[in-house]
């Protein structure tokens, strides 16, 4: 919510959103347990409107170099997050998903409350310097070796490649210094087995989070009901008051 509000290069609040909407486009961001995806799309006619596409790319990319995280913008975003949380409480799929989190191993990060609301976020603003916390999180996590960029459009491949290099190549990577020189950290992840044998819990999550997402005790509390129509699938879940009983 705070990342794309303003940047050092483009300090006017919501300039990115305004430019995309004026061009007739759409924008959004989605966060799951391990990654966040920021995206926008423009109608094909926008490519004929002078430098609209590149201007928006310039503003968009600047948010990943030096976002401002102005404190005065945080109150508005807290209300926006609280509104999303209220809507999620009435969505059956979101309630079911939270049921899976309640059933998860409490020592695993997946079990955590994954969104926020007015109460949790306003309490945080009282305890911490939110701007400093956001800047520290950004510096640690928003580095080029952890990012993937996709640009798709009717323009030529050479044009799109040039745009990617022009607007995103200056986003810095983190480096690790050792006795044999300097190397980029986590630039590539190599699998030591066939993709068909890859198990995300054993081969990725367990090494990263040190514990299984579910234990036998946790999984015994949920029953999945198979439906012929997957679009109307239903999960029957036990919602324990405590995972320690």
PDB file of C-alpha atoms in Angstrom:
ATOM      1  CA  UNK A   1       0.000   0.000   0.000  1.00  0.00           C
ATOM      2  CA  UNK A   2       2.752   2.483   0.841  1.00  0.00           C
ATOM      3  CA  UNK A   3       5.312   1.564  -1.799  1.00  0.00           C
ATOM      4  CA  UNK A   4       3.625   3.102  -4.840  1.00  0.00           C
ATOM      5  CA  UNK A   5       2.291   6.273  -3.206  1.00  0.00           C
ATOM      6  CA  UNK A   6       5.313   8.495  -3.921  1.00  0.00           C
ATOM      7  CA  UNK A   7       9.048   8.396  -4.543  1.00  0.00           C
ATOM      8  CA  UNK A   8      12.015  10.743  -4.297  1.00  0.00           C
ATOM      9  CA  UNK A   9      11.927  11.245  -8.078  1.00  0.00           C
ATOM     10  CA  UNK A  10       8.144  11.696  -8.155  1.00  0.00           C
ATOM     11  CA  UNK A  11       7.096  13.024  -4.726  1.00  0.00           C
ATOM     12  CA  UNK A  12       3.517  13.986  -5.645  1.00  0.00           C
ATOM     13  CA  UNK A  13       1.197  11.493  -3.871  1.00  0.00           C
ATOM     14  CA  UNK A  14      -0.598   9.016  -6.128  1.00  0.00           C
ATOM     15  CA  UNK A  15       1.050  10.256  -9.334  1.00  0.00           C
ATOM     16  CA  UNK A  16       1.460   6.666 -10.540  1.00  0.00           C
ATOM     17  CA  UNK A  17      -2.204   5.826  -9.902  1.00  0.00           C
ATOM     18  CA  UNK A  18      -3.404   9.060 -11.491  1.00  0.00           C
ATOM     19  CA  UNK A  19      -1.349   8.578 -14.657  1.00  0.00           C
ATOM     20  CA  UNK A  20      -2.536   4.994 -15.146  1.00  0.00           C
ATOM     21  CA  UNK A  21      -6.196   5.899 -14.621  1.00  0.00           C
ATOM     22  CA  UNK A  22      -5.996   8.921 -16.914  1.00  0.00           C
ATOM     23  CA  UNK A  23      -4.700   6.620 -19.643  1.00  0.00           C
ATOM     24  CA  UNK A  24      -7.693   4.319 -19.120  1.00  0.00           C
ATOM     25  CA  UNK A  25      -5.642   1.621 -17.453  1.00  0.00           C
ATOM     26  CA  UNK A  26      -5.828  -0.567 -14.364  1.00  0.00           C
ATOM     27  CA  UNK A  27      -3.404  -1.152 -11.505  1.00  0.00           C
ATOM     28  CA  UNK A  28      -3.242  -3.270  -8.396  1.00  0.00           C
ATOM     29  CA  UNK A  29      -0.945  -5.223  -6.094  1.00  0.00           C
ATOM     30  CA  UNK A  30      -1.360  -8.692  -4.598  1.00  0.00           C
ATOM     31  CA  UNK A  31       0.538 -10.152  -1.656  1.00  0.00           C
ATOM     32  CA  UNK A  32       0.654 -13.803  -0.645  1.00  0.00           C
ATOM     33  CA  UNK A  33       2.725 -15.572   1.969  1.00  0.00           C
ATOM     34  CA  UNK A  34       6.020 -15.268   0.110  1.00  0.00           C
ATOM     35  CA  UNK A  35       5.802 -12.586  -2.562  1.00  0.00           C
ATOM     36  CA  UNK A  36       4.096  -9.395  -3.690  1.00  0.00           C
ATOM     37  CA  UNK A  37       3.124  -8.645  -7.286  1.00  0.00           C
ATOM     38  CA  UNK A  38       2.694  -5.032  -8.441  1.00  0.00           C
ATOM     39  CA  UNK A  39       1.182  -4.578 -11.866  1.00  0.00           C
ATOM     40  CA  UNK A  40      -0.588  -2.199 -14.205  1.00  0.00           C
ATOM     41  CA  UNK A  41      -2.092  -2.520 -17.654  1.00  0.00           C
ATOM     42  CA  UNK A  42      -2.916   0.071 -20.305  1.00  0.00           C
ATOM     43  CA  UNK A  43      -5.257  -0.104 -23.305  1.00  0.00           C
ATOM     44  CA  UNK A  44      -3.412  -0.694 -26.553  1.00  0.00           C
ATOM     45  CA  UNK A  45      -4.377   2.818 -27.682  1.00  0.00           C
ATOM     46  CA  UNK A  46      -2.183   4.237 -24.899  1.00  0.00           C
ATOM     47  CA  UNK A  47       0.883   3.269 -26.940  1.00  0.00           C
ATOM     48  CA  UNK A  48      -0.150   5.929 -29.449  1.00  0.00           C
ATOM     49  CA  UNK A  49      -0.426   8.673 -26.834  1.00  0.00           C
ATOM     50  CA  UNK A  50       3.073  10.139 -27.033  1.00  0.00           C
ATOM     51  CA  UNK A  51       5.266   8.904 -24.185  1.00  0.00           C
ATOM     52  CA  UNK A  52       2.451   7.821 -21.848  1.00  0.00           C
ATOM     53  CA  UNK A  53       3.698   4.254 -21.470  1.00  0.00           C
ATOM     54  CA  UNK A  54       7.288   5.269 -20.779  1.00  0.00           C
ATOM     55  CA  UNK A  55       6.245   8.060 -18.431  1.00  0.00           C
ATOM     56  CA  UNK A  56       4.285   5.561 -16.360  1.00  0.00           C
ATOM     57  CA  UNK A  57       7.169   3.084 -16.427  1.00  0.00           C
ATOM     58  CA  UNK A  58       9.439   5.850 -15.139  1.00  0.00           C
ATOM     59  CA  UNK A  59       7.104   6.630 -12.231  1.00  0.00           C
ATOM     60  CA  UNK A  60       6.433   2.951 -11.495  1.00  0.00           C
ATOM     61  CA  UNK A  61      10.112   1.983 -11.444  1.00  0.00           C
ATOM     62  CA  UNK A  62      11.028   4.934  -9.219  1.00  0.00           C
ATOM     63  CA  UNK A  63       8.958   3.371  -6.430  1.00  0.00           C
ATOM     64  CA  UNK A  64      11.412   0.454  -6.362  1.00  0.00           C
ATOM     65  CA  UNK A  65      14.436   2.735  -6.105  1.00  0.00           C
ATOM     66  CA  UNK A  66      13.582   5.353  -3.480  1.00  0.00           C
ATOM     67  CA  UNK A  67      10.020   5.281  -2.146  1.00  0.00           C
ATOM     68  CA  UNK A  68       9.288   8.044   0.345  1.00  0.00           C
ATOM     69  CA  UNK A  69       6.978   6.277   2.815  1.00  0.00           C
ATOM     70  CA  UNK A  70       5.697   9.644   4.048  1.00  0.00           C
ATOM     71  CA  UNK A  71       4.124   9.367   7.485  1.00  0.00           C
ATOM     72  CA  UNK A  72       1.186  11.584   6.492  1.00  0.00           C
ATOM     73  CA  UNK A  73       0.146   9.039   3.871  1.00  0.00           C
ATOM     74  CA  UNK A  74       0.079   6.102   6.285  1.00  0.00           C
ATOM     75  CA  UNK A  75      -3.228   7.030   7.983  1.00  0.00           C
ATOM     76  CA  UNK A  76      -5.081   6.942   4.664  1.00  0.00           C
ATOM     77  CA  UNK A  77      -3.578   3.586   3.760  1.00  0.00           C
ATOM     78  CA  UNK A  78      -4.513   2.140   7.161  1.00  0.00           C
ATOM     79  CA  UNK A  79      -8.167   2.878   6.395  1.00  0.00           C
ATOM     80  CA  UNK A  80      -7.799   1.282   2.966  1.00  0.00           C
ATOM     81  CA  UNK A  81      -6.304  -1.881   4.498  1.00  0.00           C
ATOM     82  CA  UNK A  82      -9.015  -1.999   7.160  1.00  0.00           C
ATOM     83  CA  UNK A  83     -11.656  -1.761   4.437  1.00  0.00           C
ATOM     84  CA  UNK A  84     -10.084  -4.705   2.610  1.00  0.00           C
ATOM     85  CA  UNK A  85     -10.001  -6.681   5.857  1.00  0.00           C
ATOM     86  CA  UNK A  86     -13.714  -6.011   6.452  1.00  0.00           C
ATOM     87  CA  UNK A  87     -14.543  -7.258   2.959  1.00  0.00           C
ATOM     88  CA  UNK A  88     -12.404 -10.368   3.466  1.00  0.00           C
ATOM     89  CA  UNK A  89     -14.403 -11.331   6.565  1.00  0.00           C
ATOM     90  CA  UNK A  90     -17.472 -11.743   4.365  1.00  0.00           C
ATOM     91  CA  UNK A  91     -15.711 -13.761   1.645  1.00  0.00           C
ATOM     92  CA  UNK A  92     -16.098 -17.522   2.141  1.00  0.00           C
ATOM     93  CA  UNK A  93     -12.838 -18.362   0.375  1.00  0.00           C
ATOM     94  CA  UNK A  94     -10.903 -15.944   2.595  1.00  0.00           C
ATOM     95  CA  UNK A  95     -12.490 -17.317   5.759  1.00  0.00           C
ATOM     96  CA  UNK A  96     -11.632 -20.859   4.645  1.00  0.00           C
ATOM     97  CA  UNK A  97      -8.066 -19.825   3.879  1.00  0.00           C
ATOM     98  CA  UNK A  98      -7.714 -18.357   7.355  1.00  0.00           C
ATOM     99  CA  UNK A  99      -8.990 -21.686   8.675  1.00  0.00           C
ATOM    100  CA  UNK A 100      -5.996 -23.361   7.060  1.00  0.00           C
ATOM    101  CA  UNK A 101      -3.764 -20.873   8.853  1.00  0.00           C
ATOM    102  CA  UNK A 102      -5.394 -21.674  12.192  1.00  0.00           C
ATOM    103  CA  UNK A 103      -4.752 -25.355  11.573  1.00  0.00           C
ATOM    104  CA  UNK A 104      -1.099 -24.792  10.636  1.00  0.00           C
ATOM    105  CA  UNK A 105       1.900 -25.413  12.836  1.00  0.00           C
ATOM    106  CA  UNK A 106       2.084 -22.309  15.101  1.00  0.00           C
ATOM    107  CA  UNK A 107       5.886 -22.335  14.788  1.00  0.00           C
ATOM    108  CA  UNK A 108       5.624 -21.855  11.036  1.00  0.00           C
ATOM    109  CA  UNK A 109       5.226 -18.378   9.498  1.00  0.00           C
ATOM    110  CA  UNK A 110       2.198 -19.544   7.497  1.00  0.00           C
ATOM    111  CA  UNK A 111       0.126 -19.606  10.702  1.00  0.00           C
ATOM    112  CA  UNK A 112       0.441 -15.858  11.195  1.00  0.00           C
ATOM    113  CA  UNK A 113      -2.364 -13.368  10.627  1.00  0.00           C
ATOM    114  CA  UNK A 114      -1.584 -12.348   7.060  1.00  0.00           C
ATOM    115  CA  UNK A 115      -3.331  -9.011   6.585  1.00  0.00           C
ATOM    116  CA  UNK A 116      -3.999  -6.107   8.908  1.00  0.00           C
ATOM    117  CA  UNK A 117      -6.810  -3.974  10.278  1.00  0.00           C
ATOM    118  CA  UNK A 118      -7.298  -0.599  11.884  1.00  0.00           C
ATOM    119  CA  UNK A 119      -6.552  -1.868  15.379  1.00  0.00           C
ATOM    120  CA  UNK A 120      -3.310  -3.729  14.625  1.00  0.00           C
ATOM    121  CA  UNK A 121      -1.894  -1.018  12.374  1.00  0.00           C
ATOM    122  CA  UNK A 122      -2.742   1.970  14.564  1.00  0.00           C
ATOM    123  CA  UNK A 123      -1.166   0.199  17.547  1.00  0.00           C
ATOM    124  CA  UNK A 124       1.987  -0.230  15.470  1.00  0.00           C
ATOM    125  CA  UNK A 125       2.116   3.475  14.665  1.00  0.00           C
ATOM    126  CA  UNK A 126       2.067   4.244  18.389  1.00  0.00           C
ATOM    127  CA  UNK A 127       4.908   1.854  19.198  1.00  0.00           C
ATOM    128  CA  UNK A 128       7.262   2.391  16.270  1.00  0.00           C
ATOM    129  CA  UNK A 129       8.554   4.939  13.817  1.00  0.00           C
ATOM    130  CA  UNK A 130       6.625   3.540  10.865  1.00  0.00           C
ATOM    131  CA  UNK A 131       8.671   5.351   8.243  1.00  0.00           C
ATOM    132  CA  UNK A 132      11.894   3.880   9.626  1.00  0.00           C
ATOM    133  CA  UNK A 133      10.358   0.402   9.820  1.00  0.00           C
ATOM    134  CA  UNK A 134       9.162   0.603   6.224  1.00  0.00           C
ATOM    135  CA  UNK A 135      12.514   1.852   4.992  1.00  0.00           C
ATOM    136  CA  UNK A 136      14.352  -0.945   6.797  1.00  0.00           C
ATOM    137  CA  UNK A 137      11.988  -3.588   5.389  1.00  0.00           C
ATOM    138  CA  UNK A 138      12.342  -2.120   1.903  1.00  0.00           C
ATOM    139  CA  UNK A 139      16.141  -2.058   2.071  1.00  0.00           C
ATOM    140  CA  UNK A 140      16.266  -5.681   3.212  1.00  0.00           C
ATOM    141  CA  UNK A 141      13.690  -7.189   0.864  1.00  0.00           C
ATOM    142  CA  UNK A 142      13.284  -5.020  -2.222  1.00  0.00           C
ATOM    143  CA  UNK A 143      16.526  -5.869  -4.001  1.00  0.00           C
ATOM    144  CA  UNK A 144      16.930  -6.784  -7.642  1.00  0.00           C
ATOM    145  CA  UNK A 145      18.014 -10.391  -7.058  1.00  0.00           C
ATOM    146  CA  UNK A 146      14.666 -11.010  -5.354  1.00  0.00           C
ATOM    147  CA  UNK A 147      12.617  -9.403  -8.125  1.00  0.00           C
ATOM    148  CA  UNK A 148      11.247 -10.504 -11.476  1.00  0.00           C
ATOM    149  CA  UNK A 149      10.136  -8.005 -14.108  1.00  0.00           C
ATOM    150  CA  UNK A 150       7.675  -8.695 -16.911  1.00  0.00           C
ATOM    151  CA  UNK A 151       6.823  -6.140 -19.612  1.00  0.00           C
ATOM    152  CA  UNK A 152       4.359  -7.224 -22.300  1.00  0.00           C
ATOM    153  CA  UNK A 153       3.031  -5.070 -25.112  1.00  0.00           C
ATOM    154  CA  UNK A 154       2.440  -4.637 -28.845  1.00  0.00           C
ATOM    155  CA  UNK A 155       5.763  -2.847 -29.261  1.00  0.00           C
ATOM    156  CA  UNK A 156       8.812  -4.600 -30.706  1.00  0.00           C
ATOM    157  CA  UNK A 157      10.955  -6.835 -28.529  1.00  0.00           C
ATOM    158  CA  UNK A 158      13.868  -4.414 -28.927  1.00  0.00           C
ATOM    159  CA  UNK A 159      11.713  -1.525 -27.704  1.00  0.00           C
ATOM    160  CA  UNK A 160      10.483  -3.438 -24.649  1.00  0.00           C
ATOM    161  CA  UNK A 161      14.002  -4.620 -23.818  1.00  0.00           C
ATOM    162  CA  UNK A 162      15.308  -1.057 -24.045  1.00  0.00           C
ATOM    163  CA  UNK A 163      12.490   0.150 -21.773  1.00  0.00           C
ATOM    164  CA  UNK A 164      13.300  -2.542 -19.190  1.00  0.00           C
ATOM    165  CA  UNK A 165      16.993  -1.611 -19.151  1.00  0.00           C
ATOM    166  CA  UNK A 166      16.322   2.137 -19.145  1.00  0.00           C
ATOM    167  CA  UNK A 167      13.885   2.212 -16.251  1.00  0.00           C
ATOM    168  CA  UNK A 168      14.777  -0.804 -14.111  1.00  0.00           C
ATOM    169  CA  UNK A 169      18.519  -1.511 -14.450  1.00  0.00           C
ATOM    170  CA  UNK A 170      19.382   1.022 -11.745  1.00  0.00           C
ATOM    171  CA  UNK A 171      17.494  -0.912  -9.082  1.00  0.00           C
ATOM    172  CA  UNK A 172      20.317  -2.146  -6.860  1.00  0.00           C
ATOM    173  CA  UNK A 173      21.221  -5.659  -5.821  1.00  0.00           C
ATOM    174  CA  UNK A 174      22.618  -6.723  -2.484  1.00  0.00           C
ATOM    175  CA  UNK A 175      26.067  -8.281  -2.459  1.00  0.00           C
ATOM    176  CA  UNK A 176      27.972 -10.585  -0.160  1.00  0.00           C
ATOM    177  CA  UNK A 177      31.716 -10.107   0.313  1.00  0.00           C
ATOM    178  CA  UNK A 178      33.885 -13.130   0.997  1.00  0.00           C
ATOM    179  CA  UNK A 179      37.513 -14.189   0.869  1.00  0.00           C
ATOM    180  CA  UNK A 180      37.156 -15.076  -2.805  1.00  0.00           C
ATOM    181  CA  UNK A 181      35.632 -11.757  -3.856  1.00  0.00           C
ATOM    182  CA  UNK A 182      32.151 -10.319  -4.194  1.00  0.00           C
ATOM    183  CA  UNK A 183      29.090 -12.200  -5.364  1.00  0.00           C
ATOM    184  CA  UNK A 184      25.397 -11.446  -5.766  1.00  0.00           C
ATOM    185  CA  UNK A 185      23.313 -13.113  -3.070  1.00  0.00           C
ATOM    186  CA  UNK A 186      20.404 -15.368  -4.093  1.00  0.00           C
ATOM    187  CA  UNK A 187      20.525 -14.491  -7.782  1.00  0.00           C
ATOM    188  CA  UNK A 188      19.592 -18.009  -8.853  1.00  0.00           C
ATOM    189  CA  UNK A 189      17.990 -20.969  -7.152  1.00  0.00           C
ATOM    190  CA  UNK A 190      19.040 -24.359  -8.525  1.00  0.00           C
ATOM    191  CA  UNK A 191      17.039 -27.533  -8.082  1.00  0.00           C
ATOM    192  CA  UNK A 192      18.939 -30.753  -7.467  1.00  0.00           C
ATOM    193  CA  UNK A 193      16.068 -32.927  -8.666  1.00  0.00           C
ATOM    194  CA  UNK A 194      13.536 -33.115 -11.464  1.00  0.00           C
ATOM    195  CA  UNK A 195      10.740 -30.572 -11.258  1.00  0.00           C
ATOM    196  CA  UNK A 196       8.209 -33.419 -11.216  1.00  0.00           C
ATOM    197  CA  UNK A 197       9.790 -34.651  -7.968  1.00  0.00           C
ATOM    198  CA  UNK A 198       9.890 -31.226  -6.364  1.00  0.00           C
ATOM    199  CA  UNK A 199       7.937 -30.970  -3.114  1.00  0.00           C
ATOM    200  CA  UNK A 200       7.483 -27.355  -2.016  1.00  0.00           C
ATOM    201  CA  UNK A 201       7.096 -28.268   1.640  1.00  0.00           C
ATOM    202  CA  UNK A 202      10.179 -30.488   1.889  1.00  0.00           C
ATOM    203  CA  UNK A 203      12.383 -28.752  -0.696  1.00  0.00           C
ATOM    204  CA  UNK A 204      11.569 -25.101  -0.111  1.00  0.00           C
ATOM    205  CA  UNK A 205       9.454 -24.233   2.898  1.00  0.00           C
ATOM    206  CA  UNK A 206      11.034 -26.615   5.396  1.00  0.00           C
ATOM    207  CA  UNK A 207      14.539 -25.325   4.711  1.00  0.00           C
ATOM    208  CA  UNK A 208      13.378 -21.732   4.795  1.00  0.00           C
ATOM    209  CA  UNK A 209      11.071 -21.840   7.801  1.00  0.00           C
ATOM    210  CA  UNK A 210      12.758 -24.727   9.685  1.00  0.00           C
ATOM    211  CA  UNK A 211       9.419 -26.382  10.497  1.00  0.00           C
ATOM    212  CA  UNK A 212       6.673 -28.097   8.532  1.00  0.00           C
ATOM    213  CA  UNK A 213       3.612 -26.050   7.664  1.00  0.00           C
ATOM    214  CA  UNK A 214       1.414 -28.814   9.072  1.00  0.00           C
ATOM    215  CA  UNK A 215       2.012 -31.569  11.591  1.00  0.00           C
ATOM    216  CA  UNK A 216      -0.063 -34.787  11.826  1.00  0.00           C
ATOM    217  CA  UNK A 217      -1.895 -33.285  14.792  1.00  0.00           C
ATOM    218  CA  UNK A 218      -2.833 -30.201  12.756  1.00  0.00           C
ATOM    219  CA  UNK A 219      -4.004 -32.033   9.639  1.00  0.00           C
ATOM    220  CA  UNK A 220      -6.228 -34.379  11.652  1.00  0.00           C
ATOM    221  CA  UNK A 221      -8.452 -31.394  12.473  1.00  0.00           C
ATOM    222  CA  UNK A 222      -9.481 -30.621   8.884  1.00  0.00           C
ATOM    223  CA  UNK A 223     -11.507 -32.636   6.387  1.00  0.00           C
ATOM    224  CA  UNK A 224     -11.576 -31.791   2.677  1.00  0.00           C
ATOM    225  CA  UNK A 225     -14.754 -32.601   0.768  1.00  0.00           C
ATOM    226  CA  UNK A 226     -14.185 -33.341  -2.929  1.00  0.00           C
ATOM    227  CA  UNK A 227     -16.683 -31.656  -5.265  1.00  0.00           C
ATOM    228  CA  UNK A 228     -17.373 -32.404  -8.936  1.00  0.00           C
ATOM    229  CA  UNK A 229     -17.361 -28.678  -9.703  1.00  0.00           C
ATOM    230  CA  UNK A 230     -14.091 -27.239  -8.414  1.00  0.00           C
ATOM    231  CA  UNK A 231     -15.470 -23.707  -8.702  1.00  0.00           C
ATOM    232  CA  UNK A 232     -17.919 -24.480  -5.923  1.00  0.00           C
ATOM    233  CA  UNK A 233     -15.562 -26.510  -3.756  1.00  0.00           C
ATOM    234  CA  UNK A 234     -16.146 -26.520  -0.028  1.00  0.00           C
ATOM    235  CA  UNK A 235     -13.687 -27.143   2.786  1.00  0.00           C
ATOM    236  CA  UNK A 236     -14.956 -28.313   6.157  1.00  0.00           C
ATOM    237  CA  UNK A 237     -12.524 -27.099   8.763  1.00  0.00           C
ATOM    238  CA  UNK A 238     -12.177 -27.471  12.497  1.00  0.00           C
ATOM    239  CA  UNK A 239     -11.463 -24.094  14.074  1.00  0.00           C
ATOM    240  CA  UNK A 240      -9.638 -24.871  17.331  1.00  0.00           C
ATOM    241  CA  UNK A 241      -9.674 -22.268  20.054  1.00  0.00           C
ATOM    242  CA  UNK A 242      -6.125 -23.290  20.899  1.00  0.00           C
ATOM    243  CA  UNK A 243      -3.650 -25.362  18.901  1.00  0.00           C
ATOM    244  CA  UNK A 244      -2.088 -26.510  22.141  1.00  0.00           C
ATOM    245  CA  UNK A 245      -5.034 -28.468  23.511  1.00  0.00           C
TER     246      UNK A 245
END
